[in-house]
Amino acid sequence: QVHLQQWGAGLLKPSETLSLTCGVYGGSLSGYYWSWIRQAPGKGLEWIGEMDHSGSTNYNPSLKSRVTISVDRSKNHFFLNLTSVTAADTAVYYCARGAAFDPWGQGTLVIVSS
Amino acid sequence: DIQMTQSPSSLSASVGDRVTITCRASQTINTFLNWYQQKPGKAPKLLIYGASSLQNGVPTRFSGSGSGTDFTLTISSLQPEDFATYYCQQSYSTSRITFGGGTKVEIK
């Protein structure tokens, strides 16, 4: 059964770059889309972007200028980079598989504060 | 972008009640509609995919219906563990996935 484990820095200053990793265990990256999704405190879910196993990406237009999703197939990991963060980027960030998202990572709270 | 509108945004119900949550898409999405349950501090859990297919392991009291622009999630007999927030999500436009705003189901 596929399991996603995510990690990365949880406290950033404004203008820094958010970097998160999602490890895929018990399965392959092949044949699926892999997404990042976030949830600001007390708010709903926002799709950030996705990548397929070949590395082809799609991004939320509202974040596209700052987002990069990439992959390391040798480690079965994929990554989120979000540049020039502000307080508005404070959220729990999730990784997930597929277009009907399942499974999900456990979530990483990222706080942006000076 | 395809806008997803859920209603109501919150509801109060009792154990044993039948609960219905609706989701409307701003344009047709065929049956590319998924439903999630989220409890506080936890990642969302996929309940229904393809508008009406029950995800493995999800109790049969959950059901989904609809196609085109109008969709429904029904809980046939609300259980204590079902108090949570529910989200719909369209996967028709895979380059621009969008979620509904959520429906919080609370105890009456």
PDB file of C-alpha atoms in Angstrom:
ATOM      1  CA  GLN A   1       0.000   0.000   0.000  1.00  0.00           C
ATOM      2  CA  VAL A   2       1.406   3.351  -1.044  1.00  0.00           C
ATOM      3  CA  HIS A   3       2.345   5.696   1.758  1.00  0.00           C
ATOM      4  CA  LEU A   4       3.457   9.339   1.484  1.00  0.00           C
ATOM      5  CA  GLN A   5       5.805  10.906   4.013  1.00  0.00           C
ATOM      6  CA  GLN A   6       6.625  14.590   3.742  1.00  0.00           C
ATOM      7  CA  TRP A   7       9.123  16.890   5.404  1.00  0.00           C
ATOM      8  CA  GLY A   8      10.676  20.332   5.185  1.00  0.00           C
ATOM      9  CA  ALA A   9      11.322  23.562   7.037  1.00  0.00           C
ATOM     10  CA  GLY A  10       8.378  24.768   9.069  1.00  0.00           C
ATOM     11  CA  LEU A  11       9.365  28.355   9.842  1.00  0.00           C
ATOM     12  CA  LEU A  12      10.386  30.842   7.174  1.00  0.00           C
ATOM     13  CA  LYS A  13      10.984  34.557   6.970  1.00  0.00           C
ATOM     14  CA  PRO A  14       9.302  36.694   4.307  1.00  0.00           C
ATOM     15  CA  SER A  15      11.089  36.516   0.942  1.00  0.00           C
ATOM     16  CA  GLU A  16      12.614  33.106   1.682  1.00  0.00           C
ATOM     17  CA  THR A  17      11.959  29.953  -0.330  1.00  0.00           C
ATOM     18  CA  LEU A  18       9.696  27.198   0.905  1.00  0.00           C
ATOM     19  CA  SER A  19      11.088  23.742   0.152  1.00  0.00           C
ATOM     20  CA  LEU A  20       9.234  20.520   0.905  1.00  0.00           C
ATOM     21  CA  THR A  21       9.893  16.889   0.027  1.00  0.00           C
ATOM     22  CA  CYS A  22       7.361  14.090  -0.373  1.00  0.00           C
ATOM     23  CA  GLY A  23       8.647  10.541  -0.237  1.00  0.00           C
ATOM     24  CA  VAL A  24       6.624   7.831  -1.983  1.00  0.00           C
ATOM     25  CA  TYR A  25       6.890   4.454  -0.242  1.00  0.00           C
ATOM     26  CA  GLY A  26       5.397   1.123  -1.261  1.00  0.00           C
ATOM     27  CA  GLY A  27       4.820   2.116  -4.863  1.00  0.00           C
ATOM     28  CA  SER A  28       6.223   3.807  -7.933  1.00  0.00           C
ATOM     29  CA  LEU A  29       5.921   7.341  -9.227  1.00  0.00           C
ATOM     30  CA  SER A  30       5.045   5.930 -12.641  1.00  0.00           C
ATOM     31  CA  GLY A  31       1.533   6.184 -13.988  1.00  0.00           C
ATOM     32  CA  TYR A  32       0.238   8.864 -11.669  1.00  0.00           C
ATOM     33  CA  TYR A  33       0.041  12.590 -11.185  1.00  0.00           C
ATOM     34  CA  TRP A  34       1.556  13.858  -7.928  1.00  0.00           C
ATOM     35  CA  SER A  35       0.210  17.045  -6.411  1.00  0.00           C
ATOM     36  CA  TRP A  36       0.837  19.616  -3.728  1.00  0.00           C
ATOM     37  CA  ILE A  37      -2.155  21.133  -1.943  1.00  0.00           C
ATOM     38  CA  ARG A  38      -2.267  23.665   0.857  1.00  0.00           C
ATOM     39  CA  GLN A  39      -4.688  24.834   3.509  1.00  0.00           C
ATOM     40  CA  ALA A  40      -4.355  28.173   5.243  1.00  0.00           C
ATOM     41  CA  PRO A  41      -5.390  28.211   8.924  1.00  0.00           C
ATOM     42  CA  GLY A  42      -9.148  27.874   9.192  1.00  0.00           C
ATOM     43  CA  LYS A  43      -9.573  27.929   5.407  1.00  0.00           C
ATOM     44  CA  GLY A  44     -10.330  25.519   2.589  1.00  0.00           C
ATOM     45  CA  LEU A  45      -8.098  23.498   0.296  1.00  0.00           C
ATOM     46  CA  GLU A  46      -6.064  25.094  -2.483  1.00  0.00           C
ATOM     47  CA  TRP A  47      -4.391  23.066  -5.218  1.00  0.00           C
ATOM     48  CA  ILE A  48      -0.846  24.288  -5.856  1.00  0.00           C
ATOM     49  CA  GLY A  49       0.191  22.125  -8.770  1.00  0.00           C
ATOM     50  CA  GLU A  50       0.991  18.671 -10.083  1.00  0.00           C
ATOM     51  CA  MET A  51       3.624  16.658 -11.839  1.00  0.00           C
ATOM     52  CA  ASP A  52       3.386  13.400 -13.725  1.00  0.00           C
ATOM     53  CA  HIS A  53       5.963  10.620 -13.585  1.00  0.00           C
ATOM     54  CA  SER A  54       7.771  12.052 -16.609  1.00  0.00           C
ATOM     55  CA  GLY A  55       8.189  15.429 -14.947  1.00  0.00           C
ATOM     56  CA  SER A  56       5.514  17.296 -16.889  1.00  0.00           C
ATOM     57  CA  THR A  57       3.947  19.923 -14.632  1.00  0.00           C
ATOM     58  CA  ASN A  58       0.807  22.019 -14.229  1.00  0.00           C
ATOM     59  CA  TYR A  59       0.514  24.867 -11.758  1.00  0.00           C
ATOM     60  CA  ASN A  60      -2.211  26.965 -10.197  1.00  0.00           C
ATOM     61  CA  PRO A  61      -2.117  30.208 -12.212  1.00  0.00           C
ATOM     62  CA  SER A  62      -2.265  32.246  -9.007  1.00  0.00           C
ATOM     63  CA  LEU A  63       1.054  30.717  -7.867  1.00  0.00           C
ATOM     64  CA  LYS A  64       2.658  29.796 -11.167  1.00  0.00           C
ATOM     65  CA  SER A  65       5.328  32.505 -11.130  1.00  0.00           C
ATOM     66  CA  ARG A  66       6.686  31.276  -7.779  1.00  0.00           C
ATOM     67  CA  VAL A  67       6.188  27.491  -7.855  1.00  0.00           C
ATOM     68  CA  THR A  68       8.362  24.638  -9.041  1.00  0.00           C
ATOM     69  CA  ILE A  69       7.498  20.969  -8.615  1.00  0.00           C
ATOM     70  CA  SER A  70      10.242  18.504  -9.441  1.00  0.00           C
ATOM     71  CA  VAL A  71      11.145  14.846  -8.990  1.00  0.00           C
ATOM     72  CA  ASP A  72      14.027  12.568  -8.055  1.00  0.00           C
ATOM     73  CA  ARG A  73      12.997   9.209  -9.513  1.00  0.00           C
ATOM     74  CA  SER A  74      16.025   7.450  -8.035  1.00  0.00           C
ATOM     75  CA  LYS A  75      14.738   8.216  -4.542  1.00  0.00           C
ATOM     76  CA  ASN A  76      11.013   8.090  -5.352  1.00  0.00           C
ATOM     77  CA  HIS A  77      10.708  11.637  -4.028  1.00  0.00           C
ATOM     78  CA  PHE A  78       9.048  14.729  -5.400  1.00  0.00           C
ATOM     79  CA  PHE A  79       9.518  18.291  -4.282  1.00  0.00           C
ATOM     80  CA  LEU A  80       7.809  21.653  -3.872  1.00  0.00           C
ATOM     81  CA  ASN A  81       9.642  24.942  -4.082  1.00  0.00           C
ATOM     82  CA  LEU A  82       7.757  28.195  -3.512  1.00  0.00           C
ATOM     83  CA  THR A  83       9.822  31.353  -3.774  1.00  0.00           C
ATOM     84  CA  SER A  84       9.407  34.785  -2.189  1.00  0.00           C
ATOM     85  CA  VAL A  85       7.040  33.648   0.522  1.00  0.00           C
ATOM     86  CA  THR A  86       4.860  36.054   2.495  1.00  0.00           C
ATOM     87  CA  ALA A  87       2.556  35.646   5.476  1.00  0.00           C
ATOM     88  CA  ALA A  88      -0.184  34.708   3.015  1.00  0.00           C
ATOM     89  CA  ASP A  89       1.716  31.486   2.296  1.00  0.00           C
ATOM     90  CA  THR A  90       1.325  30.320   5.897  1.00  0.00           C
ATOM     91  CA  ALA A  91      -0.526  27.037   5.626  1.00  0.00           C
ATOM     92  CA  VAL A  92      -0.453  23.304   6.071  1.00  0.00           C
ATOM     93  CA  TYR A  93       1.037  21.846   2.906  1.00  0.00           C
ATOM     94  CA  TYR A  94       0.077  18.373   1.718  1.00  0.00           C
ATOM     95  CA  CYS A  95       1.366  16.074  -0.982  1.00  0.00           C
ATOM     96  CA  ALA A  96      -1.049  13.637  -2.624  1.00  0.00           C
ATOM     97  CA  ARG A  97      -1.326  11.156  -5.459  1.00  0.00           C
ATOM     98  CA  GLY A  98      -3.607  11.186  -8.436  1.00  0.00           C
ATOM     99  CA  ALA A  99      -6.473  13.336  -9.672  1.00  0.00           C
ATOM    100  CA  ALA A 100      -8.766  11.905  -7.030  1.00  0.00           C
ATOM    101  CA  PHE A 101      -6.278  12.513  -4.277  1.00  0.00           C
ATOM    102  CA  ASP A 102      -5.363   9.350  -2.418  1.00  0.00           C
ATOM    103  CA  PRO A 103      -3.266   8.832  -0.442  1.00  0.00           C
ATOM    104  CA  TRP A 104      -2.184  12.092   1.181  1.00  0.00           C
ATOM    105  CA  GLY A 105       0.922  12.955   3.132  1.00  0.00           C
ATOM    106  CA  GLN A 106       0.536  13.808   6.776  1.00  0.00           C
ATOM    107  CA  GLY A 107       0.829  17.548   6.169  1.00  0.00           C
ATOM    108  CA  THR A 108       3.528  20.058   7.059  1.00  0.00           C
ATOM    109  CA  LEU A 109       2.699  23.324   8.790  1.00  0.00           C
ATOM    110  CA  VAL A 110       4.713  26.153   7.281  1.00  0.00           C
ATOM    111  CA  ILE A 111       4.656  29.482   9.083  1.00  0.00           C
ATOM    112  CA  VAL A 112       5.993  32.620   7.427  1.00  0.00           C
ATOM    113  CA  SER A 113       6.866  35.259   9.974  1.00  0.00           C
ATOM    114  CA  SER A 114       9.508  37.906  10.455  1.00  0.00           C
TER     115      SER A 114
ATOM    116  CA  ASP B   1     -11.195  28.257 -13.920  1.00  0.00           C
ATOM    117  CA  ILE B   2     -14.016  25.949 -12.954  1.00  0.00           C
ATOM    118  CA  GLN B   3     -15.630  27.278  -9.782  1.00  0.00           C
ATOM    119  CA  MET B   4     -17.029  24.748  -7.318  1.00  0.00           C
ATOM    120  CA  THR B   5     -19.812  25.959  -5.022  1.00  0.00           C
ATOM    121  CA  GLN B   6     -20.817  23.860  -2.039  1.00  0.00           C
ATOM    122  CA  SER B   7     -23.946  24.277   0.025  1.00  0.00           C
ATOM    123  CA  PRO B   8     -24.607  24.634   2.803  1.00  0.00           C
ATOM    124  CA  SER B   9     -21.343  25.936   4.247  1.00  0.00           C
ATOM    125  CA  SER B  10     -22.329  24.377   7.556  1.00  0.00           C
ATOM    126  CA  LEU B  11     -25.108  22.307   8.996  1.00  0.00           C
ATOM    127  CA  SER B  12     -26.197  20.902  12.335  1.00  0.00           C
ATOM    128  CA  ALA B  13     -27.537  17.372  12.467  1.00  0.00           C
ATOM    129  CA  SER B  14     -28.183  14.562  14.910  1.00  0.00           C
ATOM    130  CA  VAL B  15     -26.855  11.027  14.956  1.00  0.00           C
ATOM    131  CA  GLY B  16     -29.046   8.945  12.678  1.00  0.00           C
ATOM    132  CA  ASP B  17     -30.057  11.850  10.451  1.00  0.00           C
ATOM    133  CA  ARG B  18     -29.850  11.712   6.682  1.00  0.00           C
ATOM    134  CA  VAL B  19     -27.510  14.450   5.492  1.00  0.00           C
ATOM    135  CA  THR B  20     -27.198  15.843   1.990  1.00  0.00           C
ATOM    136  CA  ILE B  21     -24.461  18.190   0.763  1.00  0.00           C
ATOM    137  CA  THR B  22     -24.534  19.686  -2.706  1.00  0.00           C
ATOM    138  CA  CYS B  23     -21.770  20.841  -5.023  1.00  0.00           C
ATOM    139  CA  ARG B  24     -22.297  22.836  -8.206  1.00  0.00           C
ATOM    140  CA  ALA B  25     -19.700  23.367 -10.915  1.00  0.00           C
ATOM    141  CA  SER B  26     -19.565  26.554 -12.966  1.00  0.00           C
ATOM    142  CA  GLN B  27     -19.378  24.466 -16.146  1.00  0.00           C
ATOM    143  CA  THR B  28     -19.950  20.851 -17.004  1.00  0.00           C
ATOM    144  CA  ILE B  29     -17.419  18.435 -15.526  1.00  0.00           C
ATOM    145  CA  ASN B  30     -19.063  15.166 -16.608  1.00  0.00           C
ATOM    146  CA  THR B  31     -18.517  12.941 -13.559  1.00  0.00           C
ATOM    147  CA  PHE B  32     -15.025  14.157 -12.687  1.00  0.00           C
ATOM    148  CA  LEU B  33     -16.097  14.988  -9.143  1.00  0.00           C
ATOM    149  CA  ASN B  34     -14.560  13.723  -5.911  1.00  0.00           C
ATOM    150  CA  TRP B  35     -15.600  14.080  -2.271  1.00  0.00           C
ATOM    151  CA  TYR B  36     -13.356  14.245   0.801  1.00  0.00           C
ATOM    152  CA  GLN B  37     -13.834  14.184   4.550  1.00  0.00           C
ATOM    153  CA  GLN B  38     -11.482  16.146   6.766  1.00  0.00           C
ATOM    154  CA  LYS B  39     -11.253  16.017  10.534  1.00  0.00           C
ATOM    155  CA  PRO B  40      -9.376  18.656  12.566  1.00  0.00           C
ATOM    156  CA  GLY B  41      -5.623  18.318  12.326  1.00  0.00           C
ATOM    157  CA  LYS B  42      -5.807  15.535   9.773  1.00  0.00           C
ATOM    158  CA  ALA B  43      -5.288  15.231   6.049  1.00  0.00           C
ATOM    159  CA  PRO B  44      -8.444  14.939   3.936  1.00  0.00           C
ATOM    160  CA  LYS B  45      -9.683  11.440   3.186  1.00  0.00           C
ATOM    161  CA  LEU B  46     -11.096  10.437  -0.190  1.00  0.00           C
ATOM    162  CA  LEU B  47     -14.674   9.175   0.152  1.00  0.00           C
ATOM    163  CA  ILE B  48     -16.143   9.206  -3.353  1.00  0.00           C
ATOM    164  CA  TYR B  49     -14.471   9.445  -6.765  1.00  0.00           C
ATOM    165  CA  GLY B  50     -15.990   9.750 -10.207  1.00  0.00           C
ATOM    166  CA  ALA B  51     -19.091  11.306  -8.636  1.00  0.00           C
ATOM    167  CA  SER B  52     -20.500   8.009  -7.359  1.00  0.00           C
ATOM    168  CA  SER B  53     -17.773   5.391  -6.794  1.00  0.00           C
ATOM    169  CA  LEU B  54     -17.122   4.538  -3.167  1.00  0.00           C
ATOM    170  CA  GLN B  55     -13.439   4.486  -2.219  1.00  0.00           C
ATOM    171  CA  ASN B  56     -12.242   1.198  -0.714  1.00  0.00           C
ATOM    172  CA  GLY B  57     -12.894   0.993   2.993  1.00  0.00           C
ATOM    173  CA  VAL B  58     -15.437   3.838   3.114  1.00  0.00           C
ATOM    174  CA  PRO B  59     -18.715   2.890   4.834  1.00  0.00           C
ATOM    175  CA  THR B  60     -21.671   2.308   2.549  1.00  0.00           C
ATOM    176  CA  ARG B  61     -23.726   4.962   4.348  1.00  0.00           C
ATOM    177  CA  PHE B  62     -21.802   7.425   2.158  1.00  0.00           C
ATOM    178  CA  SER B  63     -22.993   7.829  -1.413  1.00  0.00           C
ATOM    179  CA  GLY B  64     -22.517  10.268  -4.250  1.00  0.00           C
ATOM    180  CA  SER B  65     -24.575  11.154  -7.275  1.00  0.00           C
ATOM    181  CA  GLY B  66     -24.793  13.633 -10.103  1.00  0.00           C
ATOM    182  CA  SER B  67     -23.218  14.512 -13.408  1.00  0.00           C
ATOM    183  CA  GLY B  68     -22.644  17.612 -15.485  1.00  0.00           C
ATOM    184  CA  THR B  69     -22.773  20.501 -13.046  1.00  0.00           C
ATOM    185  CA  ASP B  70     -24.795  19.308 -10.039  1.00  0.00           C
ATOM    186  CA  PHE B  71     -23.624  16.744  -7.501  1.00  0.00           C
ATOM    187  CA  THR B  72     -24.688  15.414  -4.134  1.00  0.00           C
ATOM    188  CA  LEU B  73     -22.989  13.679  -1.232  1.00  0.00           C
ATOM    189  CA  THR B  74     -25.403  11.815   1.027  1.00  0.00           C
ATOM    190  CA  ILE B  75     -24.802  10.276   4.421  1.00  0.00           C
ATOM    191  CA  SER B  76     -27.737   7.949   4.953  1.00  0.00           C
ATOM    192  CA  SER B  77     -27.508   7.708   8.740  1.00  0.00           C
ATOM    193  CA  LEU B  78     -25.097  10.110  10.390  1.00  0.00           C
ATOM    194  CA  GLN B  79     -22.690   8.499  12.857  1.00  0.00           C
ATOM    195  CA  PRO B  80     -20.649  10.222  15.595  1.00  0.00           C
ATOM    196  CA  GLU B  81     -17.430   9.762  13.601  1.00  0.00           C
ATOM    197  CA  ASP B  82     -18.958  11.578  10.598  1.00  0.00           C
ATOM    198  CA  PHE B  83     -18.829  15.018  12.197  1.00  0.00           C
ATOM    199  CA  ALA B  84     -16.218  16.672  10.019  1.00  0.00           C
ATOM    200  CA  THR B  85     -15.778  19.045   7.092  1.00  0.00           C
ATOM    201  CA  TYR B  86     -16.547  17.773   3.608  1.00  0.00           C
ATOM    202  CA  TYR B  87     -15.061  19.074   0.363  1.00  0.00           C
ATOM    203  CA  CYS B  88     -15.875  18.474  -3.265  1.00  0.00           C
ATOM    204  CA  GLN B  89     -13.173  18.697  -5.932  1.00  0.00           C
ATOM    205  CA  GLN B  90     -13.267  18.647  -9.707  1.00  0.00           C
ATOM    206  CA  SER B  91     -10.650  16.733 -11.680  1.00  0.00           C
ATOM    207  CA  TYR B  92     -12.151  17.495 -15.116  1.00  0.00           C
ATOM    208  CA  SER B  93      -9.636  20.239 -15.718  1.00  0.00           C
ATOM    209  CA  THR B  94      -6.499  18.417 -14.606  1.00  0.00           C
ATOM    210  CA  SER B  95      -4.337  21.429 -15.299  1.00  0.00           C
ATOM    211  CA  ARG B  96      -6.440  23.524 -12.932  1.00  0.00           C
ATOM    212  CA  ILE B  97      -7.922  21.438 -10.150  1.00  0.00           C
ATOM    213  CA  THR B  98     -10.335  23.254  -7.857  1.00  0.00           C
ATOM    214  CA  PHE B  99     -12.111  22.516  -4.591  1.00  0.00           C
ATOM    215  CA  GLY B 100     -15.408  23.609  -3.150  1.00  0.00           C
ATOM    216  CA  GLY B 101     -15.360  25.805  -0.090  1.00  0.00           C
ATOM    217  CA  GLY B 102     -16.296  23.022   2.301  1.00  0.00           C
ATOM    218  CA  THR B 103     -19.295  22.007   4.409  1.00  0.00           C
ATOM    219  CA  LYS B 104     -18.858  21.648   8.148  1.00  0.00           C
ATOM    220  CA  VAL B 105     -21.151  19.041   9.677  1.00  0.00           C
ATOM    221  CA  GLU B 106     -21.711  19.741  13.355  1.00  0.00           C
ATOM    222  CA  ILE B 107     -23.590  18.048  16.149  1.00  0.00           C
ATOM    223  CA  LYS B 108     -27.062  19.417  16.839  1.00  0.00           C
TER     224      LYS B 108
END
